[in-house]
Amino acid sequence: MRLLFLGDLVGRSGRTTVIERLPGLIADNRLDFVVVNGENAAGGFGITEEILGQVLGAGADVVTSGNHVFDRREALVFAARQERLLRPVNFPAGTPGRGAGMYMARNGANVLVINAMGRVFMEALDDPFAVLDKEIAACPLGEQADAIVVDFHAEATSEKQALAHHLDGRVTLLVGTHTHTPTSDYRVMPGGTAYQSDVGMCGDYHSVVGMNHEEPLRRFIEKVPGERFSAAGGPATISGLAVEVDDATGLATAVAPLRLGGVLSQTIPPFWD
Ligand SMILES: [Fe+2]
Ligand SMILES: [Fe+2]
């Protein structure tokens, strides 16, 4: 089985580029399952139901999120009916929506997707390690789940790497999101879990984490309230991680980064030899 995970879609540039190119990526690489983080898809903050529909329509199987999931208030309503939208699983009980779900891949496999959020330099939430243990125990890899994908939306690399050791061998892919900048530590861990500290964003990298740089820069220099942040609108780089999965075990056998278009574009050989 072949999985593709795409990092946070940021604004119109990231969103439209992914919607345009995802169908071709799926066909050319015979991808069985695609997860996209959509927390910044609407103008850089949140997601609307219309955009969610467009991303799913382009071929994403699941859209994950993070701290910005409810920035568009309408998400508080449609999160309940949209089973392919996930918000962090360790949000307080009573939060609308769901943090995990089982979905069928194009090859018929059952894929468990879990979205969790870190706590270091972020909001106070339930322990993501304990919550993930509980979710995985309910649908273990190789039993109810043929593959397990975890989107760990977190700021601190240390927390992400610690979780990688905690989950190694129990999930197919653990990928970090939220920093909007890809790390080069993608690999298959010794236990067979594919891992990358942060997958980056799909957006304009000539920016400050996807936002036009003027206002973020000004806030570092002057301490007075100013303009709102706005999503940068230059050409987007699609940034993701592709994973080849051993169908017998559900563990990863190979990973390859994807950097397509925009200022970060790299000539990386096709994911699959
Ligand atoms: Fe984000
Ligand atoms: Fe985030």
mmCIF file of C-alpha atoms and ligand atoms in Angstrom:
data_model
loop_
_atom_site.group_PDB
_atom_site.id
_atom_site.type_symbol
_atom_site.label_atom_id
_atom_site.label_comp_id
_atom_site.label_asym_id
_atom_site.label_seq_id
_atom_site.Cartn_x
_atom_site.Cartn_y
_atom_site.Cartn_z
ATOM 1 C CA MET A 1 0.000 0.000 0.000
ATOM 2 C CA ARG A 2 1.146 3.528 -0.733
ATOM 3 C CA LEU A 3 0.319 6.445 1.528
ATOM 4 C CA LEU A 4 0.854 10.141 1.006
ATOM 5 C CA PHE A 5 0.663 12.748 3.738
ATOM 6 C CA LEU A 6 0.581 16.437 2.797
ATOM 7 C CA GLY A 7 1.387 19.170 5.335
ATOM 8 C CA ASP A 8 -0.852 22.074 6.317
ATOM 9 C CA LEU A 9 -2.508 23.719 3.308
ATOM 10 C CA VAL A 10 -1.993 27.436 3.836
ATOM 11 C CA GLY A 11 -4.364 29.902 2.204
ATOM 12 C CA ARG A 12 -5.526 30.098 -1.362
ATOM 13 C CA SER A 13 -2.100 29.434 -2.842
ATOM 14 C CA GLY A 14 -1.520 26.166 -0.959
ATOM 15 C CA ARG A 15 -5.095 25.034 -1.270
ATOM 16 C CA THR A 16 -5.579 25.606 -4.987
ATOM 17 C CA THR A 17 -2.202 24.097 -5.869
ATOM 18 C CA VAL A 18 -3.003 20.910 -3.975
ATOM 19 C CA ILE A 19 -6.551 20.675 -5.340
ATOM 20 C CA GLU A 20 -5.148 21.067 -8.860
ATOM 21 C CA ARG A 21 -2.287 18.602 -8.576
ATOM 22 C CA LEU A 22 -3.473 15.933 -6.176
ATOM 23 C CA PRO A 23 -5.513 13.912 -8.708
ATOM 24 C CA GLY A 24 -2.411 13.608 -10.925
ATOM 25 C CA LEU A 25 -0.184 12.675 -7.995
ATOM 26 C CA ILE A 26 -2.593 9.927 -6.960
ATOM 27 C CA ALA A 27 -2.846 8.516 -10.479
ATOM 28 C CA ASP A 28 0.857 8.790 -11.398
ATOM 29 C CA ASN A 29 2.048 7.209 -8.160
ATOM 30 C CA ARG A 30 -0.837 4.779 -7.672
ATOM 31 C CA LEU A 31 -1.493 6.111 -4.169
ATOM 32 C CA ASP A 32 -3.920 4.094 -2.069
ATOM 33 C CA PHE A 33 -4.532 6.621 0.678
ATOM 34 C CA VAL A 34 -3.961 10.350 1.128
ATOM 35 C CA VAL A 35 -4.115 12.439 4.303
ATOM 36 C CA VAL A 36 -3.927 16.234 4.144
ATOM 37 C CA ASN A 37 -3.699 18.666 7.046
ATOM 38 C CA GLY A 38 -6.231 21.413 6.344
ATOM 39 C CA GLU A 39 -6.155 23.620 9.443
ATOM 40 C CA ASN A 40 -4.949 26.721 7.551
ATOM 41 C CA ALA A 41 -6.814 26.175 4.290
ATOM 42 C CA ALA A 42 -9.225 29.110 4.604
ATOM 43 C CA GLY A 43 -7.225 32.340 4.325
ATOM 44 C CA GLY A 44 -4.547 30.840 6.568
ATOM 45 C CA PHE A 45 -6.897 30.211 9.505
ATOM 46 C CA GLY A 46 -9.325 27.316 9.757
ATOM 47 C CA ILE A 47 -11.331 25.526 7.125
ATOM 48 C CA THR A 48 -14.807 25.930 5.620
ATOM 49 C CA GLU A 49 -17.097 23.089 4.639
ATOM 50 C CA GLU A 50 -16.817 24.118 0.987
ATOM 51 C CA ILE A 51 -13.014 23.924 1.049
ATOM 52 C CA LEU A 52 -13.147 20.600 2.896
ATOM 53 C CA GLY A 53 -15.357 19.285 0.101
ATOM 54 C CA GLN A 54 -12.911 20.505 -2.545
ATOM 55 C CA VAL A 55 -9.914 18.862 -0.848
ATOM 56 C CA LEU A 56 -11.797 15.585 -0.417
ATOM 57 C CA GLY A 57 -13.021 15.883 -4.005
ATOM 58 C CA ALA A 58 -9.420 16.168 -5.224
ATOM 59 C CA GLY A 59 -8.700 12.767 -3.684
ATOM 60 C CA ALA A 60 -7.797 13.316 -0.029
ATOM 61 C CA ASP A 61 -9.230 10.500 2.075
ATOM 62 C CA VAL A 62 -8.957 12.350 5.380
ATOM 63 C CA VAL A 63 -8.300 15.970 6.344
ATOM 64 C CA THR A 64 -6.567 16.458 9.695
ATOM 65 C CA SER A 65 -6.112 19.710 11.574
ATOM 66 C CA GLY A 66 -4.757 21.239 14.774
ATOM 67 C CA ASN A 67 -4.973 24.369 16.885
ATOM 68 C CA HIS A 68 -6.603 26.383 14.076
ATOM 69 C CA VAL A 69 -9.372 23.870 13.285
ATOM 70 C CA PHE A 70 -12.200 26.021 14.658
ATOM 71 C CA ASP A 71 -10.912 29.439 13.554
ATOM 72 C CA ARG A 72 -13.827 29.444 11.107
ATOM 73 C CA ARG A 73 -16.760 29.127 13.473
ATOM 74 C CA GLU A 74 -18.806 27.119 10.956
ATOM 75 C CA ALA A 75 -16.416 24.207 11.575
ATOM 76 C CA LEU A 76 -17.933 23.844 15.053
ATOM 77 C CA VAL A 77 -21.116 22.772 13.281
ATOM 78 C CA PHE A 78 -19.955 20.783 10.256
ATOM 79 C CA ALA A 79 -17.235 18.904 12.199
ATOM 80 C CA ALA A 80 -20.047 16.768 13.616
ATOM 81 C CA ARG A 81 -21.315 15.580 10.222
ATOM 82 C CA GLN A 82 -18.050 15.470 8.277
ATOM 83 C CA GLU A 83 -16.532 12.127 9.208
ATOM 84 C CA ARG A 84 -13.430 12.724 7.099
ATOM 85 C CA LEU A 85 -12.425 15.828 9.040
ATOM 86 C CA LEU A 86 -10.398 15.183 12.189
ATOM 87 C CA ARG A 87 -9.525 17.562 15.016
ATOM 88 C CA PRO A 88 -7.016 16.754 17.778
ATOM 89 C CA VAL A 89 -8.158 13.678 19.694
ATOM 90 C CA ASN A 90 -6.898 15.047 23.022
ATOM 91 C CA PHE A 91 -9.140 18.146 22.955
ATOM 92 C CA PRO A 92 -11.475 18.276 25.977
ATOM 93 C CA ALA A 93 -14.446 15.898 26.040
ATOM 94 C CA GLY A 94 -17.450 17.660 24.564
ATOM 95 C CA THR A 95 -15.484 19.362 21.761
ATOM 96 C CA PRO A 96 -17.360 18.954 18.455
ATOM 97 C CA GLY A 97 -16.038 16.524 15.865
ATOM 98 C CA ARG A 98 -13.779 13.521 16.222
ATOM 99 C CA GLY A 99 -10.063 12.906 16.616
ATOM 100 C CA ALA A 100 -9.768 9.470 15.036
ATOM 101 C CA GLY A 101 -11.487 7.369 12.441
ATOM 102 C CA MET A 102 -11.203 4.204 10.385
ATOM 103 C CA TYR A 103 -11.334 4.642 6.611
ATOM 104 C CA MET A 104 -11.105 2.312 3.644
ATOM 105 C CA ALA A 105 -8.186 2.824 1.268
ATOM 106 C CA ARG A 106 -8.437 2.362 -2.510
ATOM 107 C CA ASN A 107 -6.891 -1.113 -2.150
ATOM 108 C CA GLY A 108 -9.528 -2.115 0.389
ATOM 109 C CA ALA A 109 -7.283 -1.793 3.448
ATOM 110 C CA ASN A 110 -8.630 -0.369 6.722
ATOM 111 C CA VAL A 111 -6.625 2.701 7.698
ATOM 112 C CA LEU A 112 -6.912 4.186 11.179
ATOM 113 C CA VAL A 113 -6.078 7.903 11.180
ATOM 114 C CA ILE A 114 -5.504 9.749 14.450
ATOM 115 C CA ASN A 115 -4.886 13.475 14.892
ATOM 116 C CA ALA A 116 -3.286 14.518 18.193
ATOM 117 C CA MET A 117 -1.818 17.754 19.471
ATOM 118 C CA GLY A 118 1.342 18.353 21.494
ATOM 119 C CA ARG A 119 1.485 20.244 24.790
ATOM 120 C CA VAL A 120 4.953 21.791 24.772
ATOM 121 C CA PHE A 121 4.685 25.542 23.976
ATOM 122 C CA MET A 122 1.005 24.913 23.174
ATOM 123 C CA GLU A 123 -2.326 24.871 24.982
ATOM 124 C CA ALA A 124 -2.956 22.650 28.006
ATOM 125 C CA LEU A 125 -4.590 19.483 26.713
ATOM 126 C CA ASP A 126 -4.927 15.861 27.768
ATOM 127 C CA ASP A 127 -1.715 13.809 27.586
ATOM 128 C CA PRO A 128 -1.352 12.912 23.880
ATOM 129 C CA PHE A 129 0.824 9.874 24.670
ATOM 130 C CA ALA A 130 -1.878 8.316 26.859
ATOM 131 C CA VAL A 131 -4.709 9.198 24.486
ATOM 132 C CA LEU A 132 -2.834 7.708 21.511
ATOM 133 C CA ASP A 133 -2.141 4.536 23.508
ATOM 134 C CA LYS A 134 -5.851 4.211 24.148
ATOM 135 C CA GLU A 135 -6.838 4.779 20.495
ATOM 136 C CA ILE A 136 -4.239 2.328 19.172
ATOM 137 C CA ALA A 137 -5.155 -0.316 21.750
ATOM 138 C CA ALA A 138 -8.759 -0.131 20.508
ATOM 139 C CA CYS A 139 -7.690 -0.862 16.885
ATOM 140 C CA PRO A 140 -4.217 -2.395 16.873
ATOM 141 C CA LEU A 141 -2.066 -2.551 13.766
ATOM 142 C CA GLY A 142 -2.275 -5.965 12.137
ATOM 143 C CA GLU A 143 -5.627 -6.653 13.770
ATOM 144 C CA GLN A 144 -8.462 -4.174 13.154
ATOM 145 C CA ALA A 145 -6.178 -1.757 11.323
ATOM 146 C CA ASP A 146 -4.129 -2.580 8.212
ATOM 147 C CA ALA A 147 -2.327 0.753 8.577
ATOM 148 C CA ILE A 148 -2.277 3.518 11.176
ATOM 149 C CA VAL A 149 -1.441 7.149 10.379
ATOM 150 C CA VAL A 150 -0.839 9.638 13.207
ATOM 151 C CA ASP A 151 -0.700 13.401 12.574
ATOM 152 C CA PHE A 152 0.991 14.893 15.648
ATOM 153 C CA HIS A 153 0.352 18.606 15.539
ATOM 154 C CA ALA A 154 3.059 20.012 17.788
ATOM 155 C CA GLU A 155 5.603 22.769 18.197
ATOM 156 C CA ALA A 156 8.515 21.026 19.936
ATOM 157 C CA THR A 157 10.726 18.634 18.005
ATOM 158 C CA SER A 158 11.643 16.892 21.274
ATOM 159 C CA GLU A 159 8.009 16.004 21.971
ATOM 160 C CA LYS A 160 7.600 14.679 18.419
ATOM 161 C CA GLN A 161 10.765 12.588 18.582
ATOM 162 C CA ALA A 162 9.831 11.183 22.000
ATOM 163 C CA LEU A 163 6.463 10.144 20.591
ATOM 164 C CA ALA A 164 8.233 8.481 17.658
ATOM 165 C CA HIS A 165 10.038 6.183 20.100
ATOM 166 C CA HIS A 166 6.825 5.604 22.030
ATOM 167 C CA LEU A 167 4.880 4.560 18.922
ATOM 168 C CA ASP A 168 7.623 2.840 16.902
ATOM 169 C CA GLY A 169 6.369 -0.499 15.639
ATOM 170 C CA ARG A 170 2.765 0.252 16.581
ATOM 171 C CA VAL A 171 1.833 2.689 13.801
ATOM 172 C CA THR A 172 2.624 2.897 10.097
ATOM 173 C CA LEU A 173 3.359 6.619 9.962
ATOM 174 C CA LEU A 174 3.896 9.287 12.582
ATOM 175 C CA VAL A 175 4.266 12.688 11.039
ATOM 176 C CA GLY A 176 4.634 16.064 12.696
ATOM 177 C CA THR A 177 2.709 19.119 11.527
ATOM 178 C CA HIS A 178 2.238 22.727 12.746
ATOM 179 C CA THR A 179 5.677 24.320 12.237
ATOM 180 C CA HIS A 180 5.020 24.659 8.487
ATOM 181 C CA THR A 181 8.673 23.911 7.734
ATOM 182 C CA PRO A 182 9.840 20.459 6.614
ATOM 183 C CA THR A 183 12.610 18.682 8.476
ATOM 184 C CA SER A 184 15.074 16.364 6.773
ATOM 185 C CA ASP A 185 14.901 13.578 9.378
ATOM 186 C CA TYR A 186 12.342 11.482 7.489
ATOM 187 C CA ARG A 187 13.117 7.799 7.861
ATOM 188 C CA VAL A 188 11.796 4.410 8.865
ATOM 189 C CA MET A 189 12.385 3.868 12.595
ATOM 190 C CA PRO A 190 13.908 0.534 13.769
ATOM 191 C CA GLY A 191 10.475 -0.849 14.694
ATOM 192 C CA GLY A 192 9.045 -0.056 11.249
ATOM 193 C CA THR A 193 7.264 3.257 11.817
ATOM 194 C CA ALA A 194 7.801 5.925 9.162
ATOM 195 C CA TYR A 195 8.631 9.234 10.813
ATOM 196 C CA GLN A 196 9.305 12.899 10.043
ATOM 197 C CA SER A 197 9.478 15.569 12.754
ATOM 198 C CA ASP A 198 7.623 18.023 10.546
ATOM 199 C CA VAL A 199 6.288 17.472 7.074
ATOM 200 C CA GLY A 200 6.137 21.212 6.307
ATOM 201 C CA MET A 201 3.270 23.052 4.655
ATOM 202 C CA CYS A 202 1.712 23.294 1.249
ATOM 203 C CA GLY A 203 1.998 27.028 0.763
ATOM 204 C CA ASP A 204 4.215 29.946 -0.186
ATOM 205 C CA TYR A 205 7.556 29.455 1.578
ATOM 206 C CA HIS A 206 8.701 32.994 0.775
ATOM 207 C CA SER A 207 6.847 34.061 3.926
ATOM 208 C CA VAL A 208 6.886 33.612 7.695
ATOM 209 C CA VAL A 209 5.349 30.160 8.179
ATOM 210 C CA GLY A 210 2.955 30.841 5.310
ATOM 211 C CA MET A 211 2.003 34.413 6.244
ATOM 212 C CA ASN A 212 3.062 37.564 4.414
ATOM 213 C CA HIS A 213 6.233 38.530 6.252
ATOM 214 C CA GLU A 214 5.591 42.232 6.897
ATOM 215 C CA GLU A 215 3.280 41.937 9.912
ATOM 216 C CA PRO A 216 5.096 39.054 11.677
ATOM 217 C CA LEU A 217 8.384 40.935 11.197
ATOM 218 C CA ARG A 218 6.868 44.148 12.523
ATOM 219 C CA ARG A 219 5.601 42.376 15.653
ATOM 220 C CA PHE A 220 9.121 41.233 16.451
ATOM 221 C CA ILE A 221 10.452 44.749 16.073
ATOM 222 C CA GLU A 222 7.666 46.838 17.671
ATOM 223 C CA LYS A 223 5.352 45.860 20.501
ATOM 224 C CA VAL A 224 2.167 47.557 19.326
ATOM 225 C CA PRO A 225 -0.934 45.988 17.810
ATOM 226 C CA GLY A 226 -1.034 46.203 14.054
ATOM 227 C CA GLU A 227 -2.581 44.473 11.072
ATOM 228 C CA ARG A 228 -3.932 40.942 10.990
ATOM 229 C CA PHE A 229 -1.761 38.205 9.534
ATOM 230 C CA SER A 230 -2.560 37.346 5.928
ATOM 231 C CA ALA A 231 -1.644 34.220 3.992
ATOM 232 C CA ALA A 232 1.191 34.701 1.502
ATOM 233 C CA GLY A 233 -0.032 34.364 -2.066
ATOM 234 C CA GLY A 234 3.083 33.459 -4.061
ATOM 235 C CA PRO A 235 3.554 30.093 -5.771
ATOM 236 C CA ALA A 236 3.069 27.215 -3.342
ATOM 237 C CA THR A 237 5.360 24.294 -2.708
ATOM 238 C CA ILE A 238 3.505 21.038 -2.114
ATOM 239 C CA SER A 239 5.326 19.437 0.799
ATOM 240 C CA GLY A 240 4.616 15.914 1.922
ATOM 241 C CA LEU A 241 5.873 12.473 2.767
ATOM 242 C CA ALA A 242 5.169 9.313 0.803
ATOM 243 C CA VAL A 243 5.280 5.938 2.508
ATOM 244 C CA GLU A 244 5.484 2.442 1.083
ATOM 245 C CA VAL A 245 3.744 -0.022 3.392
ATOM 246 C CA ASP A 246 4.254 -3.755 3.817
ATOM 247 C CA ASP A 247 0.726 -5.108 3.422
ATOM 248 C CA ALA A 248 1.493 -8.128 5.600
ATOM 249 C CA THR A 249 2.567 -6.153 8.679
ATOM 250 C CA GLY A 250 1.220 -2.635 8.109
ATOM 251 C CA LEU A 251 4.693 -1.267 8.825
ATOM 252 C CA ALA A 252 6.649 1.073 6.569
ATOM 253 C CA THR A 253 9.335 -0.187 4.225
ATOM 254 C CA ALA A 254 10.378 3.113 2.623
ATOM 255 C CA VAL A 255 9.718 6.846 2.805
ATOM 256 C CA ALA A 256 10.303 9.643 0.341
ATOM 257 C CA PRO A 257 9.766 13.385 0.736
ATOM 258 C CA LEU A 258 7.771 15.347 -1.791
ATOM 259 C CA ARG A 259 8.660 19.003 -2.596
ATOM 260 C CA LEU A 260 6.826 20.169 -5.659
ATOM 261 C CA GLY A 261 6.707 23.684 -7.127
ATOM 262 C CA GLY A 262 7.300 27.071 -5.521
ATOM 263 C CA VAL A 263 10.569 28.240 -3.962
ATOM 264 C CA LEU A 264 11.288 24.975 -2.147
ATOM 265 C CA SER A 265 10.843 22.724 -5.143
ATOM 266 C CA GLN A 266 13.485 20.030 -5.328
ATOM 267 C CA THR A 267 14.275 17.533 -7.975
ATOM 268 C CA ILE A 268 13.656 14.416 -5.983
ATOM 269 C CA PRO A 269 13.469 11.147 -7.858
ATOM 270 C CA PRO A 270 9.950 9.712 -8.120
ATOM 271 C CA PHE A 271 8.816 8.317 -4.795
ATOM 272 C CA TRP A 272 8.815 4.819 -6.082
ATOM 273 C CA ASP A 273 11.621 3.124 -8.000
HETATM 274 FE FE FE B 1 -0.773 24.884 10.500
HETATM 275 FE FE FE B 2 -1.037 24.598 13.882
#
